mmCIF file with all atom_site columns, C-alpha atoms in Angstrom:
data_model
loop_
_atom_site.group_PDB
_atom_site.id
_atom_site.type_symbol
_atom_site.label_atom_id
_atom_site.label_alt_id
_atom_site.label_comp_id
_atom_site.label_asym_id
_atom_site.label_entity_id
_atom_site.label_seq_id
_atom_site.pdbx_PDB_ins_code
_atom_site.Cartn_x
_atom_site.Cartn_y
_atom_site.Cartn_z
_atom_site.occupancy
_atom_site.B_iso_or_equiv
_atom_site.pdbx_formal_charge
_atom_site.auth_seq_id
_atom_site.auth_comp_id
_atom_site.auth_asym_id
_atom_site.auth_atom_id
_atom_site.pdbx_PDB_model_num
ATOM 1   C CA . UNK A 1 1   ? -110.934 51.754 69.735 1.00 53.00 ? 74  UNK A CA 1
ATOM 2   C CA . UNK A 1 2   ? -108.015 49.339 70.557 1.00 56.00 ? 75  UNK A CA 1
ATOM 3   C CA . UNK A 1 3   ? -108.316 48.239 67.377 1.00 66.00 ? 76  UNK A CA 1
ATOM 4   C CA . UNK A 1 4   ? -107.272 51.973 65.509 1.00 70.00 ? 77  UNK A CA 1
ATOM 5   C CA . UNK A 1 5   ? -104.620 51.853 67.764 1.00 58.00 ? 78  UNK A CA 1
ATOM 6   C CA . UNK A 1 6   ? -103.181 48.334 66.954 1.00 62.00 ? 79  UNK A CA 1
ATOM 7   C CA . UNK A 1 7   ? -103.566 49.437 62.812 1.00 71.00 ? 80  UNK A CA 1
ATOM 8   C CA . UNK A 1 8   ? -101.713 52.486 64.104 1.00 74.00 ? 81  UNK A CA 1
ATOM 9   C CA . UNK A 1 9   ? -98.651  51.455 65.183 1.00 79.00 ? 82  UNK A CA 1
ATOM 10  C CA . UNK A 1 10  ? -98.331  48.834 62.754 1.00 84.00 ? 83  UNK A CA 1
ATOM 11  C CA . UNK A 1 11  ? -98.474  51.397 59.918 1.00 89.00 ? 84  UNK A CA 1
ATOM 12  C CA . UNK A 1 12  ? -96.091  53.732 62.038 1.00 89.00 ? 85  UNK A CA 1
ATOM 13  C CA . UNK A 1 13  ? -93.900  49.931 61.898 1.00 89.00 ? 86  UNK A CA 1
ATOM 14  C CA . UNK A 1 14  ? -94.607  49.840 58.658 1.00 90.00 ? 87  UNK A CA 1
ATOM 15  C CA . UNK A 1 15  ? -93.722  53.228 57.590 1.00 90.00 ? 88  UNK A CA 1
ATOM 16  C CA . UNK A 1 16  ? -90.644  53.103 59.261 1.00 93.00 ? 89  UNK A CA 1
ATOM 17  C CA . UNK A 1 17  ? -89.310  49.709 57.515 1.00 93.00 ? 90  UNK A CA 1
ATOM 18  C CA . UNK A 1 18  ? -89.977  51.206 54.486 1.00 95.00 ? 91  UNK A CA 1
ATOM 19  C CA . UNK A 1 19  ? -87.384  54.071 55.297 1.00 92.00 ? 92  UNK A CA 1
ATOM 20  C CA . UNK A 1 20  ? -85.078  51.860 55.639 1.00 93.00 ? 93  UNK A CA 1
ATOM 21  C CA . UNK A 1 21  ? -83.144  50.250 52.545 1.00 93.00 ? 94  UNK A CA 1
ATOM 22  C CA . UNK A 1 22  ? -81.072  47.358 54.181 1.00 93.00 ? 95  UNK A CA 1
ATOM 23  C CA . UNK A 1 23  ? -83.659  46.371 55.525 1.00 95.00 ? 96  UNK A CA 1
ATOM 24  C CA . UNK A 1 24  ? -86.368  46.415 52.467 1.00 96.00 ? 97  UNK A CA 1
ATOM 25  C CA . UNK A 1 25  ? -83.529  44.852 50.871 1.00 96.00 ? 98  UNK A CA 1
ATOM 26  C CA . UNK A 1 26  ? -83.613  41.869 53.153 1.00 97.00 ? 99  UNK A CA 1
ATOM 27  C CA . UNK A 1 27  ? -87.084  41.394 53.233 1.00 98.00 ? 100 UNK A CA 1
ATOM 28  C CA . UNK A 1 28  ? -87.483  41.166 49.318 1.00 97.00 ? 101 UNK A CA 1
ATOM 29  C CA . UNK A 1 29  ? -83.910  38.510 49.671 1.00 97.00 ? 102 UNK A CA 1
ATOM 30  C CA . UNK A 1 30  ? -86.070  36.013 52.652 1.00 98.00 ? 103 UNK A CA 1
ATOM 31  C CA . UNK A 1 31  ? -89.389  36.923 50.139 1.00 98.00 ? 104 UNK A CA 1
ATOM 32  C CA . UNK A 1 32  ? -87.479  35.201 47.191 1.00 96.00 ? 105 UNK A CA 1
ATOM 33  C CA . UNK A 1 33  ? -87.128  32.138 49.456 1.00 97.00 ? 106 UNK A CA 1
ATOM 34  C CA . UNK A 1 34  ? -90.416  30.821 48.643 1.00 95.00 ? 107 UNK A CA 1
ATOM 35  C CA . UNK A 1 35  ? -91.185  30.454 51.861 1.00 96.00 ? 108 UNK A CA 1
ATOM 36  C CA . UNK A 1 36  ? -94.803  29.774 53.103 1.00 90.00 ? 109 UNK A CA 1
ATOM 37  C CA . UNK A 1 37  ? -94.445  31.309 56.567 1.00 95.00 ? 110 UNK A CA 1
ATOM 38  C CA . UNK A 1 38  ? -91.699  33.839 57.607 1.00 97.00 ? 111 UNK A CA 1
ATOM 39  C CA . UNK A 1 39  ? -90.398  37.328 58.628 1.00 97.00 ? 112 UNK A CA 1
ATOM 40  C CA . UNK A 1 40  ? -87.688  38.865 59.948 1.00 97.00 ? 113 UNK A CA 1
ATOM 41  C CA . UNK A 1 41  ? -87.947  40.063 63.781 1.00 94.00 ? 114 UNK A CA 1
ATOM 42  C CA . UNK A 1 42  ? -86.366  40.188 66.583 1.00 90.00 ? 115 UNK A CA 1
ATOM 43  C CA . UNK A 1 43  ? -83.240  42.810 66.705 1.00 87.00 ? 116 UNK A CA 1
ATOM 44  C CA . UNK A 1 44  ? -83.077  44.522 63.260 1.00 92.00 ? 117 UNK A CA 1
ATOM 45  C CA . UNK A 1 45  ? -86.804  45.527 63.905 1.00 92.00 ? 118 UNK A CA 1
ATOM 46  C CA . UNK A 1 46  ? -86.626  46.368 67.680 1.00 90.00 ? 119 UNK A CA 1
ATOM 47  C CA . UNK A 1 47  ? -83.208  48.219 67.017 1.00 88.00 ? 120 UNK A CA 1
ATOM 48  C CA . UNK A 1 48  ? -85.075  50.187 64.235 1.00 88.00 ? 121 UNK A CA 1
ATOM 49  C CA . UNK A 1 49  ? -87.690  51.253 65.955 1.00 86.00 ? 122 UNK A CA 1
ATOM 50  C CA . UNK A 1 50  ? -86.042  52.496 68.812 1.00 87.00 ? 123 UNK A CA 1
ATOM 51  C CA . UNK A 1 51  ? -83.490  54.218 66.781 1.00 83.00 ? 124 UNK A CA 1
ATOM 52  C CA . UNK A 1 52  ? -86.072  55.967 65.895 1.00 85.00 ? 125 UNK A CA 1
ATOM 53  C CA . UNK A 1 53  ? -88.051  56.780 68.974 1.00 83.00 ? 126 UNK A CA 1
ATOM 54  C CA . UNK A 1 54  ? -84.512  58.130 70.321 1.00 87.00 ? 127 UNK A CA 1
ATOM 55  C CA . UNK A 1 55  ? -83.857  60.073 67.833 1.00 83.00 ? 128 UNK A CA 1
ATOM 56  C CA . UNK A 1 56  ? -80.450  58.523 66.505 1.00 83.00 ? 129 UNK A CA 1
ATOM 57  C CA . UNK A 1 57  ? -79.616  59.898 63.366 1.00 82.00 ? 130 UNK A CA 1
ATOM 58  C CA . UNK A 1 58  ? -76.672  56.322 62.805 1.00 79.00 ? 131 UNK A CA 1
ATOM 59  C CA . UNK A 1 59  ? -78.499  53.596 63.212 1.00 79.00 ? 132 UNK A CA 1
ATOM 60  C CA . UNK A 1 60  ? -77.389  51.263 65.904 1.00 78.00 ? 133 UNK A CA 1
ATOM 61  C CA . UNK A 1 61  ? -75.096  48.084 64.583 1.00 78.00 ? 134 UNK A CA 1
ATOM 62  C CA . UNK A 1 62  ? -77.423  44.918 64.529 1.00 81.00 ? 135 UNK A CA 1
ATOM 63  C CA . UNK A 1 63  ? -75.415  41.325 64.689 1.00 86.00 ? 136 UNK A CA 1
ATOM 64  C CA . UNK A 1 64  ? -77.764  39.506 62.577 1.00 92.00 ? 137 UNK A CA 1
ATOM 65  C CA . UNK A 1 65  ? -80.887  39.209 60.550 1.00 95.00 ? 138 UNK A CA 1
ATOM 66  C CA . UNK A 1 66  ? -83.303  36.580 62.567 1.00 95.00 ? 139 UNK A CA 1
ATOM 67  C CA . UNK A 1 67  ? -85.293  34.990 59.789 1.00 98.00 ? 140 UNK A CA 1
ATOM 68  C CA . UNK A 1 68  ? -87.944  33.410 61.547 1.00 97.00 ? 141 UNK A CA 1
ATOM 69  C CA . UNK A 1 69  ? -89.955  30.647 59.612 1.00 97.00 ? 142 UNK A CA 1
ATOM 70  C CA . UNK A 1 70  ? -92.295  27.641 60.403 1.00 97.00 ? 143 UNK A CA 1
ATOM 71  C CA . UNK A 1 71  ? -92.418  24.696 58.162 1.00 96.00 ? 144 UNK A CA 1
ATOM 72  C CA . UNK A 1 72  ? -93.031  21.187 60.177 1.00 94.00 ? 145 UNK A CA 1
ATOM 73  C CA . UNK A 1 73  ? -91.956  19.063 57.105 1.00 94.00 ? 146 UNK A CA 1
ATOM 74  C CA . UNK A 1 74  ? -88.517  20.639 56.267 1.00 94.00 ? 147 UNK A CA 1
ATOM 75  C CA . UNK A 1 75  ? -85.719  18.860 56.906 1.00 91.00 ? 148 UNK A CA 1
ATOM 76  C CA . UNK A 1 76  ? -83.272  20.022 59.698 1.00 86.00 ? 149 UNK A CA 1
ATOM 77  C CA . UNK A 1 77  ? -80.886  20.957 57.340 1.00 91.00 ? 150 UNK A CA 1
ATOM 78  C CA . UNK A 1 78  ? -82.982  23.166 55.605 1.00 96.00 ? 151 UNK A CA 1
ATOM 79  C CA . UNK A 1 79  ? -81.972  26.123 57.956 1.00 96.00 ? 152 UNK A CA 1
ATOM 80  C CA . UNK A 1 80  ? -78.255  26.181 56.818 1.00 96.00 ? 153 UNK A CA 1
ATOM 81  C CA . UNK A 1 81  ? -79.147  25.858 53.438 1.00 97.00 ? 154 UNK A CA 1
ATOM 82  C CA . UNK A 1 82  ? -81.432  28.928 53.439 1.00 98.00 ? 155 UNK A CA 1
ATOM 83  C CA . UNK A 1 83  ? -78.964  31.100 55.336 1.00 97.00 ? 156 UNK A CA 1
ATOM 84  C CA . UNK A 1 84  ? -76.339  30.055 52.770 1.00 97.00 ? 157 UNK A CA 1
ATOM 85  C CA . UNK A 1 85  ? -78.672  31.561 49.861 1.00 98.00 ? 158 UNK A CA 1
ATOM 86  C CA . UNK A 1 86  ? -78.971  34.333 51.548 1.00 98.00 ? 159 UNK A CA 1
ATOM 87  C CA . UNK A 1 87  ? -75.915  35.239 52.202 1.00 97.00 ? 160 UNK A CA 1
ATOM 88  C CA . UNK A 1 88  ? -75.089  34.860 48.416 1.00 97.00 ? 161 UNK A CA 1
ATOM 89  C CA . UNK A 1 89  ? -78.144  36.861 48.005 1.00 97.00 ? 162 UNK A CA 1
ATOM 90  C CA . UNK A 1 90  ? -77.033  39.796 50.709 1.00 96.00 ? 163 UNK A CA 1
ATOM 91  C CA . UNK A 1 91  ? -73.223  38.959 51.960 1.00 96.00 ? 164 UNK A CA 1
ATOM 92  C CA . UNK A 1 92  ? -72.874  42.384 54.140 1.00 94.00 ? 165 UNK A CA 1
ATOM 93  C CA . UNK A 1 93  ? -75.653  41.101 56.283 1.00 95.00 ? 166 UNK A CA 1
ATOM 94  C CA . UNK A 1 94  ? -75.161  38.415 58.716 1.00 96.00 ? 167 UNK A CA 1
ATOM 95  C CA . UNK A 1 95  ? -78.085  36.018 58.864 1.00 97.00 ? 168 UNK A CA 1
ATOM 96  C CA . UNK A 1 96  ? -79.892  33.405 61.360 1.00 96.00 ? 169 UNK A CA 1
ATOM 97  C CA . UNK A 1 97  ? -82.490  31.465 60.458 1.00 97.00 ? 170 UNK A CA 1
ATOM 98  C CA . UNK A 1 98  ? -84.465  29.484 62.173 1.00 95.00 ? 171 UNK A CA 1
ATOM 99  C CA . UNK A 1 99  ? -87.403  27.303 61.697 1.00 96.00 ? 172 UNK A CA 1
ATOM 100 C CA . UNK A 1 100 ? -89.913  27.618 64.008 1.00 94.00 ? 173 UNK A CA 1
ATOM 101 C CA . UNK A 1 101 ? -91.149  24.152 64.018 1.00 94.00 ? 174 UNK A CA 1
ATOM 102 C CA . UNK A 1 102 ? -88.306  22.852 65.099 1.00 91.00 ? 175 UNK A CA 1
ATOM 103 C CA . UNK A 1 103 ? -87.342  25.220 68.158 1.00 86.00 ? 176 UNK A CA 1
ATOM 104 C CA . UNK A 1 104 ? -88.357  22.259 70.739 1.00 82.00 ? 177 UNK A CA 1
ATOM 105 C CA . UNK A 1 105 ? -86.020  19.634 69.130 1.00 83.00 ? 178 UNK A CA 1
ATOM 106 C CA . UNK A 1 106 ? -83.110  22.537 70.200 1.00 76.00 ? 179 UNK A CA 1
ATOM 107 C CA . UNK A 1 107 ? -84.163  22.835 73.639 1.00 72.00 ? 180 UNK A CA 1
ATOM 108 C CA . UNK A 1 108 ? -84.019  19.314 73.981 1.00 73.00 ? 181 UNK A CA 1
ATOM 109 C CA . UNK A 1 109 ? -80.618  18.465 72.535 1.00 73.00 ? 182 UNK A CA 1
ATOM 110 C CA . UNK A 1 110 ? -78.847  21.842 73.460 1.00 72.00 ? 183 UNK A CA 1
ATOM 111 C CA . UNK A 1 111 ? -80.375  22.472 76.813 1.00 77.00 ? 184 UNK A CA 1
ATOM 112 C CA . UNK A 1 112 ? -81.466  18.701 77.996 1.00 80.00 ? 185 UNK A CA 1
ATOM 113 C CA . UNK A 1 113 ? -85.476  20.992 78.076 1.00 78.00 ? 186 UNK A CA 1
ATOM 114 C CA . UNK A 1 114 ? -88.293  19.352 77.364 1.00 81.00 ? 187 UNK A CA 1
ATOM 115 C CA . UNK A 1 115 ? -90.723  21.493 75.961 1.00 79.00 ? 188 UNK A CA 1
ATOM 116 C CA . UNK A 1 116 ? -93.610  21.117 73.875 1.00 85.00 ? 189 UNK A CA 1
ATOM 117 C CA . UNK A 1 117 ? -93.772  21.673 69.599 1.00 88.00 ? 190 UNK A CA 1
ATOM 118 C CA . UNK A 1 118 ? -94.320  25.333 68.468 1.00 90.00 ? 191 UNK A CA 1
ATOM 119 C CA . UNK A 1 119 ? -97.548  24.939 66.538 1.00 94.00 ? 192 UNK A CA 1
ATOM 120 C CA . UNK A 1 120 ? -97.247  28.403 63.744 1.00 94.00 ? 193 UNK A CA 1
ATOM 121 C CA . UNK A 1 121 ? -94.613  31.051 63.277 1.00 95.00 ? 194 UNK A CA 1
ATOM 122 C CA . UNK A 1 122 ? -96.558  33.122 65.245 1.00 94.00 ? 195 UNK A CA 1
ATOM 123 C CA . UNK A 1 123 ? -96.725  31.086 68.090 1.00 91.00 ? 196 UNK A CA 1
ATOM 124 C CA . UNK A 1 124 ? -92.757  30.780 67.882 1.00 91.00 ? 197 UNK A CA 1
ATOM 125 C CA . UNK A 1 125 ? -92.253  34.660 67.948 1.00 91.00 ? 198 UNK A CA 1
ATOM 126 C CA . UNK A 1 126 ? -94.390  34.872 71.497 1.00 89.00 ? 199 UNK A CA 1
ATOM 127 C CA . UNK A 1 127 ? -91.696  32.633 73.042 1.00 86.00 ? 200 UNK A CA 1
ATOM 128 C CA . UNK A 1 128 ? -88.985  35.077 72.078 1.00 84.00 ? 201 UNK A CA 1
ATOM 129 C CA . UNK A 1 129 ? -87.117  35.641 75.542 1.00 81.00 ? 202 UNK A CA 1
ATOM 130 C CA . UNK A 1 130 ? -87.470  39.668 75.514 1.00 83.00 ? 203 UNK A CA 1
ATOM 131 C CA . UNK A 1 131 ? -90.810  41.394 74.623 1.00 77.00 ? 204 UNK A CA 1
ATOM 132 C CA . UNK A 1 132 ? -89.311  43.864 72.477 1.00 79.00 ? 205 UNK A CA 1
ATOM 133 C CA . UNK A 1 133 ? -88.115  41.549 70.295 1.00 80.00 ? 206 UNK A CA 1
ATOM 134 C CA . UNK A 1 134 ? -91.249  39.381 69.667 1.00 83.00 ? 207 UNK A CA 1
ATOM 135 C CA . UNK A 1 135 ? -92.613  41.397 66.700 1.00 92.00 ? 208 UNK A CA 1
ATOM 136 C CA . UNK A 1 136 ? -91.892  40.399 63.152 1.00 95.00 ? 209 UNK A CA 1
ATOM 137 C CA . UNK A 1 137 ? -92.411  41.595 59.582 1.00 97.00 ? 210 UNK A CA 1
ATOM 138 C CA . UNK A 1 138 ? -92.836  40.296 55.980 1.00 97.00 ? 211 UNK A CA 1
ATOM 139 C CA . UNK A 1 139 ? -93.099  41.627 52.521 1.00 96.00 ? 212 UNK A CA 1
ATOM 140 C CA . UNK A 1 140 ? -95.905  40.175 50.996 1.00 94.00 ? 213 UNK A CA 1
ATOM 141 C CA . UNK A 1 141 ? -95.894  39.878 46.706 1.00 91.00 ? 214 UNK A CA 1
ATOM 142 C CA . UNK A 1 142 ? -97.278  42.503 46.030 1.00 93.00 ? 215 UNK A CA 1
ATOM 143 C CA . UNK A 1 143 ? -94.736  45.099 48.178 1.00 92.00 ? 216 UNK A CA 1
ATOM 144 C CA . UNK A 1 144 ? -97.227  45.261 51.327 1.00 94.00 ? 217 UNK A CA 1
ATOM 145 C CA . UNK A 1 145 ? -95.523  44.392 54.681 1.00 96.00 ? 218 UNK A CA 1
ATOM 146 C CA . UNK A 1 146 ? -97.222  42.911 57.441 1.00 96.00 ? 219 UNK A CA 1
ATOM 147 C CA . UNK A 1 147 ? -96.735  42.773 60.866 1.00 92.00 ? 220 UNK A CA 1
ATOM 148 C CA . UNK A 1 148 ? -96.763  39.711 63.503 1.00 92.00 ? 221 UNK A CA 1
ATOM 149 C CA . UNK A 1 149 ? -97.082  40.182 66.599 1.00 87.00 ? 222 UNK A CA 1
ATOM 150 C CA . UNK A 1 150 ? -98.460  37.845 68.912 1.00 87.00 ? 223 UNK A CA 1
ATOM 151 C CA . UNK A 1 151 ? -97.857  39.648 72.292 1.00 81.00 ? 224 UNK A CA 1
ATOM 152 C CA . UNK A 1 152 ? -100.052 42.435 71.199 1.00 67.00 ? 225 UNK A CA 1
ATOM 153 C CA . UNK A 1 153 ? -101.207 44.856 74.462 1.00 60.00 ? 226 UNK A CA 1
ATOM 154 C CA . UNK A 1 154 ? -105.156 44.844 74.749 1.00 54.00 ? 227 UNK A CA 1
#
């Protein structure tokens, strides 16, 4: 039963990306990446989807498009380079990106934290500080998005 719910709301998720042309348009710009594990989360998707649930016919002003992603051999300098790209790719959208596999190395020099190595992107979208925001989508080749979402509500 859980389960029909679950496939549910992620086609509901679904549905309602796909209404939504900035932000089909920045899926297909991450897609052409050619990365092997990514999405976009965190505010443009929770902002979207409660947009929607309130009813707002202007959609609420997101600061930037987190692209999460989780490679453990890219270099550190990989991140910059990728947000550069896509901001040629999409320059009215202001991007973050962020690989996943390197989230502890952050803690650690920015906040003096010690903690330990994120292990998959979709462990690095469960430690997301707000719950709302820990969901995540990508467009897979052949148009179909998918959902992550490693909180999920059983």
């Amino acid at each position: 039963m859980m389960a029909k719910v679950r496939a549910g709301y992620e086609q509901r998720l679904c549905d309602l990306v796909e209404s939504s042309e900035q932000l089909m348009a920045a899926l297909r710009a991450v897609r052409c990446l050619g990365l092997p594990s990514w999405c976009i989360g965190a505010g443009a998707i929770r902002s979207l989807v409660w947009d929607n649930l309130h009813g707002f016919q202007v959609t609420s002003n997101v600061d930037d498009v987190d692209v999460a992603y989780f490679d453990a051999e890219a270099p550190l300098a990989l991140d910059a380079e990728l947000q550069e790209r896509l901001h040629l790719l999409l320059p009215s959208l202001t991007w973050e990106v962020t690989n996943q596999a390197r989230v502890h190395e952050w803690f650690a020099e920015a906040l003096g934290q010690v903690v330990s190595p994120i292990t998959s992107l979709e462990d690095g979208l469960a430690t997301w500080p707000e719950f709302a925001t820990c969901v995540g989508i990508y467009l897979d080749g052949d148009e179909s998005l998918k959902v992550i979402a490693p909180l999920r509500i059983e």
